[in-house]
XYZ file of C-alpha atoms in Angstrom:
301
model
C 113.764 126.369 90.283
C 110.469 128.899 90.335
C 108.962 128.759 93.727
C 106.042 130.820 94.267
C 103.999 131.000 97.672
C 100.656 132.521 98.299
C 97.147 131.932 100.112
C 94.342 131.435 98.559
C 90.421 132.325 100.001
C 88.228 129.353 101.295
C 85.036 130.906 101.521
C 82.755 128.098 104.115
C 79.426 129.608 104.720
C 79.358 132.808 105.517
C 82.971 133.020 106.766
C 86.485 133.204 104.993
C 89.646 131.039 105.428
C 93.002 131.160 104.038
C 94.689 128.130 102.164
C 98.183 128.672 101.634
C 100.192 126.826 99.125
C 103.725 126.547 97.416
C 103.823 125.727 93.664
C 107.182 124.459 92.337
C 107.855 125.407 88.714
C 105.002 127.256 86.445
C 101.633 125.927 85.295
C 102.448 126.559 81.977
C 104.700 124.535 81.270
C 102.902 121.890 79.331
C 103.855 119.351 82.356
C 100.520 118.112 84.013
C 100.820 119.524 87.950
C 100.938 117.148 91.267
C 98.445 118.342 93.617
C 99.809 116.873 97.545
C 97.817 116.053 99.750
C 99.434 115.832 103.545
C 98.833 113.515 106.033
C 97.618 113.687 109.822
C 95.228 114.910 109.640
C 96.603 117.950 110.620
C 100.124 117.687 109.658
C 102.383 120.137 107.883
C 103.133 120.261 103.975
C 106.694 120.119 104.669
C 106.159 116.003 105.375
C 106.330 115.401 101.416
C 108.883 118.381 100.062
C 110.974 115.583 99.049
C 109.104 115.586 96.237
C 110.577 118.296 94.255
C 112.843 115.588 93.191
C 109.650 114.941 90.874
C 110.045 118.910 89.598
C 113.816 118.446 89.397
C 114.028 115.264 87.558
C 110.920 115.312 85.059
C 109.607 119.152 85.332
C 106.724 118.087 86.997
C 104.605 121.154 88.792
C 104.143 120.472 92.342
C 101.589 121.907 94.131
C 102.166 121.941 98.186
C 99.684 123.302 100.438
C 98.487 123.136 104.181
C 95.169 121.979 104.978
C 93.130 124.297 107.026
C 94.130 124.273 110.822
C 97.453 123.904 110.035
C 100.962 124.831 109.195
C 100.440 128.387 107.096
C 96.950 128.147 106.621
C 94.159 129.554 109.295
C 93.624 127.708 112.392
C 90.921 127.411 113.868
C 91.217 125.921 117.632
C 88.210 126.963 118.439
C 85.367 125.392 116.093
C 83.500 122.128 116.990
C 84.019 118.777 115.703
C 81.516 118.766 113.335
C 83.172 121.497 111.558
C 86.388 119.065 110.861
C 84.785 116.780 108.256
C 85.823 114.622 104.807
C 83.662 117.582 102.764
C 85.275 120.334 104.193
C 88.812 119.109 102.797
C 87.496 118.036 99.678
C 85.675 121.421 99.151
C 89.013 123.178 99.813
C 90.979 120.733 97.521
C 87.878 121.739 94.907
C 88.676 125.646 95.539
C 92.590 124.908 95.084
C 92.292 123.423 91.731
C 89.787 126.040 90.598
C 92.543 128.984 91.782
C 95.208 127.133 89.652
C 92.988 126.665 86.900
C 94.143 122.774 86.833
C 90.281 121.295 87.777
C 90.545 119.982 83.379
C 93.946 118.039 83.645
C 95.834 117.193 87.364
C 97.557 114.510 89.172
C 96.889 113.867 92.875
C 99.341 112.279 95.576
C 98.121 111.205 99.185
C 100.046 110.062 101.665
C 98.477 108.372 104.782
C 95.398 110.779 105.948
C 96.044 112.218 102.370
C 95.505 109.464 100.338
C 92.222 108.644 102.484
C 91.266 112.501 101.388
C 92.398 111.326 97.694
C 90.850 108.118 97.674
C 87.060 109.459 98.698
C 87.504 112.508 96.135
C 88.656 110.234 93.122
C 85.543 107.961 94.020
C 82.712 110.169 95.328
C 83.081 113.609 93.491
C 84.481 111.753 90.647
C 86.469 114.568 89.050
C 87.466 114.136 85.461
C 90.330 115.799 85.116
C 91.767 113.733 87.607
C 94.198 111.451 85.110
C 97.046 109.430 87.828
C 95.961 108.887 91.718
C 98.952 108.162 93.870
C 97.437 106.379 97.169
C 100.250 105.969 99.754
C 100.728 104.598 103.065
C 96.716 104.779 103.404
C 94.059 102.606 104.987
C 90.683 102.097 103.014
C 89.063 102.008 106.133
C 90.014 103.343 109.840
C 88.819 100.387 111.252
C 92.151 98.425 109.255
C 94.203 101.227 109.928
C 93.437 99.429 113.710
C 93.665 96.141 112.976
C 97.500 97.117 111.451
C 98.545 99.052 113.996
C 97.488 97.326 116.706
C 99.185 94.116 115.795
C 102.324 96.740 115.342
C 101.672 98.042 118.817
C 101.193 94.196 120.175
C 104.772 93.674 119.158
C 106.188 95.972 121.677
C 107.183 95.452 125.334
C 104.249 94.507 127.295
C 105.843 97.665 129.660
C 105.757 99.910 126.571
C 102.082 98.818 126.251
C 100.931 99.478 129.696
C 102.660 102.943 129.751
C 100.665 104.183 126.496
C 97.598 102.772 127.717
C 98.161 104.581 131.563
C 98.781 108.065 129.714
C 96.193 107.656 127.307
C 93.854 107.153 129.606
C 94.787 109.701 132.227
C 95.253 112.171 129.137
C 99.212 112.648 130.407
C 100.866 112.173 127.176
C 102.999 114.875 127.263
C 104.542 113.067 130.107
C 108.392 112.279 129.195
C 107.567 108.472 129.331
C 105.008 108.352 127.068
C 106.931 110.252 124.445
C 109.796 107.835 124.732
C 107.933 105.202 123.802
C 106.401 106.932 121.051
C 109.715 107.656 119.643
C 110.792 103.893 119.956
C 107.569 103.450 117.719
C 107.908 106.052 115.182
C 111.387 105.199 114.679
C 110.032 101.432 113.574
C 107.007 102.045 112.225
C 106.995 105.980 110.645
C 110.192 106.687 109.758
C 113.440 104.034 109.849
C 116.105 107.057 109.308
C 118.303 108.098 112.506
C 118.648 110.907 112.393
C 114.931 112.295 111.059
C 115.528 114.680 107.765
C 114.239 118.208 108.715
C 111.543 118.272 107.114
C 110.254 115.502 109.111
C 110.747 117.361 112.487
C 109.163 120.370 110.846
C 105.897 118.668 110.365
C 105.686 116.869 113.832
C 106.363 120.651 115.118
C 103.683 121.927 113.173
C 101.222 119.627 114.477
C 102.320 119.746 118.017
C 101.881 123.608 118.255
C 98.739 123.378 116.721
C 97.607 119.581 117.419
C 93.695 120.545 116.493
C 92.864 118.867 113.586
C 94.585 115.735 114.688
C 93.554 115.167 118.206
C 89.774 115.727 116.979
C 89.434 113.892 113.994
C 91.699 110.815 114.855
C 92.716 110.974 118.162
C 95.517 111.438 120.782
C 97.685 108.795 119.071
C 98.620 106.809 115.730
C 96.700 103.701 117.752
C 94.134 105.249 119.978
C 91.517 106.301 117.516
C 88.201 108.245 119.131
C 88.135 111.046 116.703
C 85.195 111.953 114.075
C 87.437 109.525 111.361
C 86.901 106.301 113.851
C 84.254 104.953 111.673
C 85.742 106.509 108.068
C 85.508 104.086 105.096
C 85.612 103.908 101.542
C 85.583 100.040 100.930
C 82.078 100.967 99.384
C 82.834 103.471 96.537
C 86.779 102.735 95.586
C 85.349 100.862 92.526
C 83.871 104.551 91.265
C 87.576 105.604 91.061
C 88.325 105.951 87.527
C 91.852 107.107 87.497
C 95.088 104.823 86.607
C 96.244 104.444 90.398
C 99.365 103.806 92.166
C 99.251 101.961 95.237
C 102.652 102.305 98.071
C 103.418 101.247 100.888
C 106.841 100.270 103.347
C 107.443 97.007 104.766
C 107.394 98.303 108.108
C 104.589 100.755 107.537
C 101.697 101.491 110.201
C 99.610 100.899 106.772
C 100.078 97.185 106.720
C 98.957 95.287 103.608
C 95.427 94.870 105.261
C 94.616 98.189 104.676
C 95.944 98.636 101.311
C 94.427 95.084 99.395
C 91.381 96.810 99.606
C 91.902 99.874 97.036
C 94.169 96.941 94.963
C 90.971 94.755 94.787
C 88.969 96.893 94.357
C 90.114 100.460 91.893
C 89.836 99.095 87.959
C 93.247 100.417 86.701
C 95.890 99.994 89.697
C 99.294 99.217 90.647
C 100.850 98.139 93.986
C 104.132 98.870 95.090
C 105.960 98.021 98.681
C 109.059 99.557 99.643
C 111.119 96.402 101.811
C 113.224 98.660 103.516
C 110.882 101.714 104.533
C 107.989 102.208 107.225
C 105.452 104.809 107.071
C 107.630 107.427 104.857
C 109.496 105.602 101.563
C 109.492 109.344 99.984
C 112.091 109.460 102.592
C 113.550 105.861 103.678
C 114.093 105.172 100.110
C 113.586 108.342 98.200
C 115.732 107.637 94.876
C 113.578 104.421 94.090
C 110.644 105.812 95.290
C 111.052 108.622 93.027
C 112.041 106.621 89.868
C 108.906 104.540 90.205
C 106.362 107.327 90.890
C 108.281 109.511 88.516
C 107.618 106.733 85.663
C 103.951 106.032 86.757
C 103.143 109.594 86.405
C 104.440 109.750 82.289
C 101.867 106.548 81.447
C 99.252 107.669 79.251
């Protein structure tokens, strides 16, 4: 298996950031690549390597990279919220493809924050070489992404409840309490497996030494949004995309089905596909059929 690493210039305004990236396998292969998008925002890349499986069983290219503020790329603790917006991701997703030379023929996988990057590129910059969209674990608007997780968060002790809400508020979630009871949560609701893969842990560690990206554009938790996404929607323009579209989500997820019917009623050419026995990461509860059925979507025509 060819693995080649690198960073890439991201030239915004007058200044200069770095964009690294892994590729799996070559570009000239004849195989159309998969462009990942990672979730958070501000997670790590390593969240989806589980999908070299894609490389390993169909020769798929798979294109891996961190997001800016994050992981291998430059961070950038220092720059003000209105730096950390939809347009500067979707501008470095533009300069990605144009390094790789892929901008005329790509595929494009989100998962969670990544598929609400995906989603607003496929429908407002409209990119034609764009030919399979794989939208997973995503909310078409933050205001669902609310609505589902707060029902999730309703179903746990009312003592859980009242000890996110006292740490939230007095900004003490580092405390040892509070992080128990967001492990009780991720464990139900982001990833089912006991124990987590590594790759997993690698991500969470990523964001927690740099958390960033993720405490200013959503917020100090999966449930307390008051970052610059609080209002973020694309319930408005998901009937622009254009590309055939694969819709996923777990049973257990944190993206319930609220916030996925929307992109299902909405995108022209789409599929929907719920994973019974996963939560937030099927890549990973149930990675052979997950990879079968993404695998298959991605040889349509």
């Amino acid at each position: 298996m060819t693995e080649t690493t690198g960073k890439i210039d991201f030239h915004v305004g007058e200044e200069t950031f770095q964009t690294w990236y892994k590729l799996i396998g070559s570009l000239d292969s004849g195989k159309r690549p998969l462009v990942t998008l990672h979730g958070g925002p501000g997670v790590s890349h390593h969240i989806l390597l589980s999908h070299i499986d894609l490389f390993k069983a169909h020769g798929i290219p798979i294109i891996f990279y961190d997001q800016i503020g994050i992981g291998e790329s430059t961070h950038l603790r220092d720059k003000p919220k209105e730096f950390w917006t939809v347009d500067l991701f979707m501008d470095e997703l533009d300069n990605l493809l144009s390094h790789f030379g892929v901008a005329g023929d790509f595929d494009l996988l989100g998962h969670s924050w990544g598929g609400m990057l995906g989603s607003q590129y496929a429908a407002q910059r409209q990119p034609q070489g764009l030919k399979h969209l794989i939208i997973a674990d995503t909310p078409a608007s933050m205001p669902l992404w609310e609505e589902a997780v707060g029902g999730l968060l309703a179903q746990l002790p009312v003592e859980m409840r009242e000890a996110i809400k006292k740490h939230e508020e007095n900004g003490t979630t580092d405390a040892k309490e509070y992080q128990d009871v967001m492990h009780v949560f991720y464990q139900k609701h982001v990833c089912r497996l006991d124990p987590w893969p590594e790759e997993l842990l690698q991500t969470f560690a990523a964001m927690e030494a740099d958390p960033t990206v993720y405490n200013t554009m959503q917020g100090p938790s999966e449930f307390t949004i008051n970052g610059t996404l609080k209002l973020w929607s694309v319930l408005d323009i998901i009937h622009n995309i254009k590309a055939s579209t694969l819709l996923i989500n777990g049973a257990y997820d944190e993206a319930q089905d609220v916030c996925m019917e929307p992109f299902f009623k909405s995108i022209p050419k789409v599929k929907w596909v719920q994973f019974a026995n996963s939560s937030h990461t099927p890549y990973i509860e149930e990675r052979e059929r997950y990879m079968k059925i993404v695998g298959d979507f991605l040889a349509t025509v």
